[in-house]
Every structure is written in structure tokens, then in C-alpha cells.
Amino acid sequence: MAPNSPASTCSTADTTTLADIGAELKRVAMKMVTKDDLTHLTNNIYEAIKSEVNGLKAEITAQEHCIQQVEKRAQTTEDHSTATDTALKRQGTLILAMRRQLEDQDNRSRRNNIRVRGIPESPEGENVEEMLTSLFCIILREDTPAIIKYDRVHRALRPRPTEGTPRDIICCLHSFAIKDMIMRKARSRAHWNYRVHYNNEWVSARWPEDIPQFLQRLNLPPTPVPNCVFMPLDPRPQPQRQARRRRWNSQGEAPRHRPDLNNPEE
């Protein structure tokens, strides 16, 4: 058999190479993405994005609903708060008016009160109402105690003292006119202020209890005082007058003595 010629060898190699290239091109063409593949891929991506967007829309819708509920509750709370503030202001005004009325009623309830001091207490019990009625009849110079009516009469609400100043008597008269009349009469008869210059000294009587000593110092016989009730009272403290310091002016001179116009001895 005759050997192959160089031309036939070259032709075979070229044919093999072209065949291989064609097969390779087919394989590459088969691996390339086609239009259908792109369409399918695009649809898949669209569906995935659509699903995610729908989920986001649902979440946003739920959030919007929650926000609307929160805003609605906030508005309701604000309305309630405004109504509460208005009610509190109105109640404050009403409470202030009620407080003023209560103070007025308290003051009115005390208008008829009289406090009597210095009446000694009986250790065996006492009828305070009868004592006050007798005292007020003497002050008013009335013989009919029926005009004096009380709403309440009692001693001061504290323990009974064993010694010393007795407890005050507090009474609430039923009629303000009677109470006012008693107070005016008592004020007019509170001080006598009788002063007599005798034997180079002043003798004074300001209280009914001073009458016996006043008459004794004037060398007068004892005289009963009508319509007066002498009760043992504690001695009234006498005010002590302190000596005034003398002031000197800038020239070193003592100020001139100014006479006291209220003292008849000067």
C-alpha cells in the first residue's frame, strides 16, 4: 500500500478540525440562553418581586391601621383631657364658692356667741344657763329672763382646772338683737373711771369690786351698789411702767420734760 501523501494528511486534519469546531459551536449554542429562558427568568423575578411588594403593602396597610387607631385614641385622650381640665376648673370655682359660703356660715354661726370669763366653777356641779341668765338680766336691767334664749351653753372644752382661772363660758344666743344689746350694755358699764383727788392723792374706782376700797379711802360709809354682782376674780395684773431713758442731743443737753396731759398731777 502506498504511503499517504502530505496533501491527504493535511486535508484530514482540516476536516477533523472543522468537525470539532462545528460540534463545539453546537454545544455552545445549546448552552446559550434563549428568549424563552429569558422570558421565564423574567417572569420568575417579577413574581418574586410582586410577592415581596404585596407583603410590604400588607405590612404598610397594617401599620396605617395601627397609626390610625393610635391617632384616634390620642384624639380621644386629648378630648378627655380638655374636658377634665374644664371640669377641674369648674369644680375649683365651685369649691371656692362653697368654701366662702362655709366661712360665711361659720362667721354667721359665731355672730351670736358670747364668751364670759371669770365666773368661778362649782366643784359640785352648776347650772351655767341659769347663771348666765341672771347675769344678763342684771346687765340688761330686765326682770323677765324669758327674753334670753340660748341655742347652746357650755364651758370651754378643756379639763377643769384644779386652781387658778376658771374656764370660760361660751353661749350662743338665739337672737342676735339680744346679743348685741347685751354687748352694748356691757361695754357701757365696763369702766366707771371715777377719780377723786383726796388728801393729796388720787382715788379711783373703775370696777364694781373697787367700791368698798374706794369708799374706805374716802372715809365714807359702806354703800351697796344696786344691780352689781361681785364675783371673786383673780387679781388683775397692774402694768409696770418702765423708766424712760433720757436722750441727749448733739449739744450734750438733756431734752426738756414734756408734761403728761393724761396725768392731772402734772
Tab-separated table of C-alpha atoms in Angstrom:
chain	number	residue	atom	x	y	z
A	1	MET	CA	0.000	0.000	0.000
A	2	ALA	CA	1.411	3.292	-0.916
A	3	PRO	CA	2.096	5.793	1.881
A	4	ASN	CA	-0.207	8.796	2.390
A	5	SER	CA	0.778	11.850	0.685
A	6	PRO	CA	1.280	15.132	2.582
A	7	ALA	CA	-1.724	16.678	0.847
A	8	SER	CA	-4.096	13.943	2.037
A	9	THR	CA	-2.805	14.259	5.638
A	10	CYS	CA	-3.436	17.994	5.690
A	11	SER	CA	-6.925	17.551	4.284
A	12	THR	CA	-7.861	15.051	7.021
A	13	ALA	CA	-6.601	17.339	9.771
A	14	ASP	CA	-8.615	20.238	8.411
A	15	THR	CA	-11.729	18.130	8.172
A	16	THR	CA	-11.355	16.962	11.790
A	17	THR	CA	-10.802	20.467	12.981
A	18	LEU	CA	-13.857	21.817	11.240
A	19	ALA	CA	-15.982	18.972	12.547
A	20	ASP	CA	-14.780	19.625	16.056
A	21	ILE	CA	-15.452	23.315	15.695
A	22	GLY	CA	-18.966	22.636	14.441
A	23	ALA	CA	-19.655	20.308	17.361
A	24	GLU	CA	-18.251	22.830	19.774
A	25	LEU	CA	-20.395	25.548	18.273
A	26	LYS	CA	-23.450	23.357	18.672
A	27	ARG	CA	-22.608	22.724	22.297
A	28	VAL	CA	-22.092	26.422	22.879
A	29	ALA	CA	-25.335	27.258	21.091
A	30	MET	CA	-27.176	24.746	23.217
A	31	LYS	CA	-25.758	26.298	26.368
A	32	MET	CA	-26.680	29.838	25.350
A	33	VAL	CA	-29.831	31.412	26.969
A	34	THR	CA	-32.693	31.603	24.637
A	35	LYS	CA	-35.595	34.047	24.523
A	36	ASP	CA	-37.832	31.575	26.269
A	37	ASP	CA	-35.305	31.211	29.044
A	38	LEU	CA	-35.096	34.977	29.452
A	39	THR	CA	-38.867	35.251	29.470
A	40	HIS	CA	-39.162	32.507	32.095
A	41	LEU	CA	-36.442	34.089	34.217
A	42	THR	CA	-38.058	37.490	33.931
A	43	ASN	CA	-41.398	36.069	34.949
A	44	ASN	CA	-39.865	34.380	37.965
A	45	ILE	CA	-38.174	37.601	39.047
A	46	TYR	CA	-41.414	39.527	38.546
A	47	GLU	CA	-43.386	37.052	40.608
A	48	ALA	CA	-40.804	37.151	43.392
A	49	ILE	CA	-40.754	40.947	43.432
A	50	LYS	CA	-44.539	41.035	43.256
A	51	SER	CA	-44.804	38.689	46.210
A	52	GLU	CA	-42.399	40.802	48.244
A	53	VAL	CA	-44.197	44.028	47.291
A	54	ASN	CA	-47.546	42.526	48.235
A	55	GLY	CA	-46.108	41.567	51.617
A	56	LEU	CA	-44.778	45.097	52.088
A	57	LYS	CA	-48.156	46.507	51.087
A	58	ALA	CA	-49.877	44.310	53.657
A	59	GLU	CA	-47.441	45.418	56.364
A	60	ILE	CA	-47.834	49.078	55.391
A	61	THR	CA	-51.621	48.711	55.438
A	62	ALA	CA	-51.444	47.149	58.899
A	63	GLN	CA	-49.139	49.931	60.068
A	64	GLU	CA	-51.502	52.556	58.665
A	65	HIS	CA	-54.386	50.921	60.525
A	66	CYS	CA	-52.375	50.907	63.742
A	67	ILE	CA	-51.372	54.542	63.237
A	68	GLN	CA	-54.994	55.496	62.631
A	69	GLN	CA	-56.019	53.703	65.819
A	70	VAL	CA	-53.239	55.452	67.755
A	71	GLU	CA	-54.229	58.848	66.341
A	72	LYS	CA	-57.868	58.157	67.163
A	73	ARG	CA	-57.001	57.184	70.729
A	74	ALA	CA	-54.716	60.203	71.056
A	75	GLN	CA	-57.520	62.479	69.879
A	76	THR	CA	-59.944	60.809	72.305
A	77	THR	CA	-57.419	61.205	75.129
A	78	GLU	CA	-56.881	64.847	74.240
A	79	ASP	CA	-60.640	65.453	74.207
A	80	HIS	CA	-60.988	63.743	77.587
A	81	SER	CA	-58.067	65.758	78.930
A	82	THR	CA	-59.635	69.010	77.749
A	83	ALA	CA	-62.970	68.024	79.267
A	84	THR	CA	-61.221	67.038	82.512
A	85	ASP	CA	-59.371	70.356	82.685
A	86	THR	CA	-62.624	72.223	82.133
A	87	ALA	CA	-64.372	70.141	84.796
A	88	LEU	CA	-61.493	70.687	87.237
A	89	LYS	CA	-61.612	74.440	86.698
A	90	ARG	CA	-65.371	74.426	87.186
A	91	GLN	CA	-65.024	72.285	90.306
A	92	GLY	CA	-62.307	74.589	91.628
A	93	THR	CA	-64.638	77.549	91.186
A	94	LEU	CA	-67.468	75.655	92.887
A	95	ILE	CA	-65.205	74.579	95.758
A	96	LEU	CA	-64.036	78.165	96.242
A	97	ALA	CA	-67.641	79.376	96.289
A	98	MET	CA	-68.590	76.609	98.736
A	99	ARG	CA	-65.610	77.498	100.922
A	100	ARG	CA	-66.665	81.127	101.006
A	101	GLN	CA	-70.226	80.142	101.838
A	102	LEU	CA	-68.964	77.803	104.558
A	103	GLU	CA	-66.810	80.559	106.046
A	104	ASP	CA	-69.774	82.912	105.871
A	105	GLN	CA	-71.982	80.361	107.622
A	106	ASP	CA	-69.270	79.783	110.215
A	107	ASN	CA	-68.960	83.506	110.822
A	108	ARG	CA	-72.730	83.852	110.987
A	109	SER	CA	-72.954	80.974	113.451
A	110	ARG	CA	-70.460	82.790	115.684
A	111	ARG	CA	-72.193	86.145	115.471
A	112	ASN	CA	-74.462	85.218	118.364
A	113	ASN	CA	-71.652	83.844	120.545
A	114	ILE	CA	-70.634	85.481	123.812
A	115	ARG	CA	-67.618	84.409	125.861
A	116	VAL	CA	-67.881	85.141	129.586
A	117	ARG	CA	-64.730	84.975	131.685
A	118	GLY	CA	-64.075	84.898	135.380
A	119	ILE	CA	-67.180	83.090	136.658
A	120	PRO	CA	-65.927	80.559	139.229
A	121	GLU	CA	-66.730	76.904	138.800
A	122	SER	CA	-68.622	74.939	141.396
A	123	PRO	CA	-66.991	71.626	142.341
A	124	GLU	CA	-70.402	70.025	142.919
A	125	GLY	CA	-71.820	70.903	139.516
A	126	GLU	CA	-73.510	74.025	138.261
A	127	ASN	CA	-76.292	75.280	136.059
A	128	VAL	CA	-74.396	77.506	133.660
A	129	GLU	CA	-77.521	78.600	131.819
A	130	GLU	CA	-79.185	79.940	134.972
A	131	MET	CA	-76.035	81.824	135.994
A	132	LEU	CA	-75.723	83.468	132.596
A	133	THR	CA	-79.412	84.340	132.507
A	134	SER	CA	-79.152	86.052	135.900
A	135	LEU	CA	-76.027	87.916	134.805
A	136	PHE	CA	-77.544	89.058	131.509
A	137	CYS	CA	-80.746	90.177	133.248
A	138	ILE	CA	-78.640	92.356	135.556
A	139	ILE	CA	-76.769	93.826	132.588
A	140	LEU	CA	-79.964	94.468	130.647
A	141	ARG	CA	-81.860	95.545	133.770
A	142	GLU	CA	-84.627	93.170	132.846
A	143	ASP	CA	-86.786	91.169	135.223
A	144	THR	CA	-88.064	88.763	132.562
A	145	PRO	CA	-85.444	86.124	131.761
A	146	ALA	CA	-87.767	84.610	129.148
A	147	ILE	CA	-86.429	87.015	126.509
A	148	ILE	CA	-82.971	85.416	126.804
A	149	LYS	CA	-82.916	82.164	124.863
A	150	TYR	CA	-79.874	80.054	124.048
A	151	ASP	CA	-79.008	77.664	121.302
A	152	ARG	CA	-76.173	76.176	123.354
A	153	VAL	CA	-74.297	76.965	126.566
A	154	HIS	CA	-71.145	75.245	127.819
A	155	ARG	CA	-67.814	75.775	129.468
A	156	ALA	CA	-64.651	75.900	127.397
A	157	LEU	CA	-63.783	72.438	126.130
A	158	ARG	CA	-60.713	71.752	128.221
A	159	PRO	CA	-60.067	69.938	131.506
A	160	ARG	CA	-61.412	71.523	134.669
A	161	PRO	CA	-58.574	73.408	136.406
A	162	THR	CA	-57.820	72.438	139.983
A	163	GLU	CA	-56.927	76.016	140.810
A	164	GLY	CA	-56.410	79.320	139.105
A	165	THR	CA	-58.507	80.933	136.413
A	166	PRO	CA	-61.825	79.163	135.777
A	167	ARG	CA	-62.825	78.044	132.344
A	168	ASP	CA	-64.663	80.499	130.129
A	169	ILE	CA	-68.373	80.109	129.460
A	170	ILE	CA	-69.373	80.155	125.796
A	171	CYS	CA	-73.006	80.684	124.893
A	172	CYS	CA	-74.820	81.087	121.603
A	173	LEU	CA	-77.876	83.295	121.925
A	174	HIS	CA	-80.869	82.574	119.764
A	175	SER	CA	-81.425	86.254	118.916
A	176	PHE	CA	-78.680	88.479	117.558
A	177	ALA	CA	-80.563	91.564	118.747
A	178	ILE	CA	-80.390	90.358	122.371
A	179	LYS	CA	-76.708	89.516	121.962
A	180	ASP	CA	-75.953	92.955	120.531
A	181	MET	CA	-77.924	94.631	123.308
A	182	ILE	CA	-76.025	92.678	125.972
A	183	MET	CA	-72.663	93.581	124.441
A	184	ARG	CA	-73.529	97.281	124.149
A	185	LYS	CA	-74.774	97.398	127.732
A	186	ALA	CA	-71.707	95.542	128.948
A	187	ARG	CA	-69.372	97.922	127.121
A	188	SER	CA	-71.156	100.961	128.526
A	189	ARG	CA	-70.886	99.548	132.048
A	190	ALA	CA	-67.435	98.076	131.725
A	191	HIS	CA	-65.475	101.017	133.209
A	192	TRP	CA	-66.649	103.660	135.617
A	193	ASN	CA	-63.449	105.705	135.773
A	194	TYR	CA	-64.345	107.635	138.913
A	195	ARG	CA	-61.345	109.664	140.106
A	196	VAL	CA	-61.270	111.843	143.197
A	197	HIS	CA	-58.374	113.931	144.493
A	198	TYR	CA	-58.368	113.456	148.266
A	199	ASN	CA	-55.580	114.121	150.777
A	200	ASN	CA	-53.087	114.897	148.020
A	201	GLU	CA	-53.678	111.617	146.244
A	202	TRP	CA	-55.932	110.283	143.544
A	203	VAL	CA	-58.511	107.680	144.458
A	204	SER	CA	-60.195	105.872	141.575
A	205	ALA	CA	-62.892	103.265	141.096
A	206	ARG	CA	-63.088	101.583	137.729
A	207	TRP	CA	-64.786	98.327	138.653
A	208	PRO	CA	-67.618	97.389	140.999
A	209	GLU	CA	-65.107	95.466	143.070
A	210	ASP	CA	-63.244	98.741	143.733
A	211	ILE	CA	-66.228	100.365	145.507
A	212	PRO	CA	-65.519	99.118	149.080
A	213	GLN	CA	-61.886	100.220	148.969
A	214	PHE	CA	-62.863	103.443	147.210
A	215	LEU	CA	-65.328	104.360	149.975
A	216	GLN	CA	-62.906	103.322	152.695
A	217	ARG	CA	-60.125	105.560	151.377
A	218	LEU	CA	-62.560	108.460	151.217
A	219	ASN	CA	-63.718	107.760	154.785
A	220	LEU	CA	-67.265	107.159	153.591
A	221	PRO	CA	-69.692	104.598	154.972
A	222	PRO	CA	-70.227	101.397	153.012
A	223	THR	CA	-72.897	101.793	150.379
A	224	PRO	CA	-74.481	98.903	148.498
A	225	VAL	CA	-74.278	99.137	144.729
A	226	PRO	CA	-77.534	98.021	143.050
A	227	ASN	CA	-77.584	95.660	140.090
A	228	CYS	CA	-73.989	94.569	140.592
A	229	VAL	CA	-72.732	91.050	141.081
A	230	PHE	CA	-69.468	90.727	142.970
A	231	MET	CA	-67.604	87.611	141.993
A	232	PRO	CA	-64.222	86.508	143.280
A	233	LEU	CA	-61.905	87.111	140.383
A	234	ASP	CA	-58.208	86.747	140.085
A	235	PRO	CA	-56.327	89.937	140.790
A	236	ARG	CA	-55.793	91.884	137.626
A	237	PRO	CA	-52.135	92.399	136.838
A	238	GLN	CA	-51.083	96.001	137.085
A	239	PRO	CA	-48.955	97.218	134.195
A	240	GLN	CA	-45.472	98.205	135.217
A	241	ARG	CA	-44.188	101.401	133.738
A	242	GLN	CA	-40.537	101.294	132.882
A	243	ALA	CA	-38.401	104.340	133.350
A	244	ARG	CA	-37.653	106.015	130.077
A	245	ARG	CA	-34.049	106.593	129.207
A	246	ARG	CA	-33.077	110.187	128.813
A	247	ARG	CA	-31.684	111.055	125.457
A	248	TRP	CA	-29.117	113.751	124.910
A	249	ASN	CA	-28.976	115.966	121.890
A	250	SER	CA	-25.908	116.811	119.842
A	251	GLN	CA	-25.044	119.749	122.129
A	252	GLY	CA	-24.886	117.487	125.149
A	253	GLU	CA	-28.080	118.895	126.695
A	254	ALA	CA	-30.861	116.850	128.175
A	255	PRO	CA	-34.245	117.212	126.475
A	256	ARG	CA	-36.899	119.245	128.162
A	257	HIS	CA	-39.515	117.444	130.186
A	258	ARG	CA	-42.868	117.237	128.434
A	259	PRO	CA	-45.832	117.125	130.790
A	260	ASP	CA	-48.247	114.214	130.527
A	261	LEU	CA	-51.649	115.630	129.625
A	262	ASN	CA	-53.385	112.488	130.852
A	263	ASN	CA	-51.908	112.835	134.334
A	264	PRO	CA	-53.732	115.581	136.275
A	265	GLU	CA	-50.902	115.796	138.817
A	266	GLU	CA	-48.571	117.361	136.239
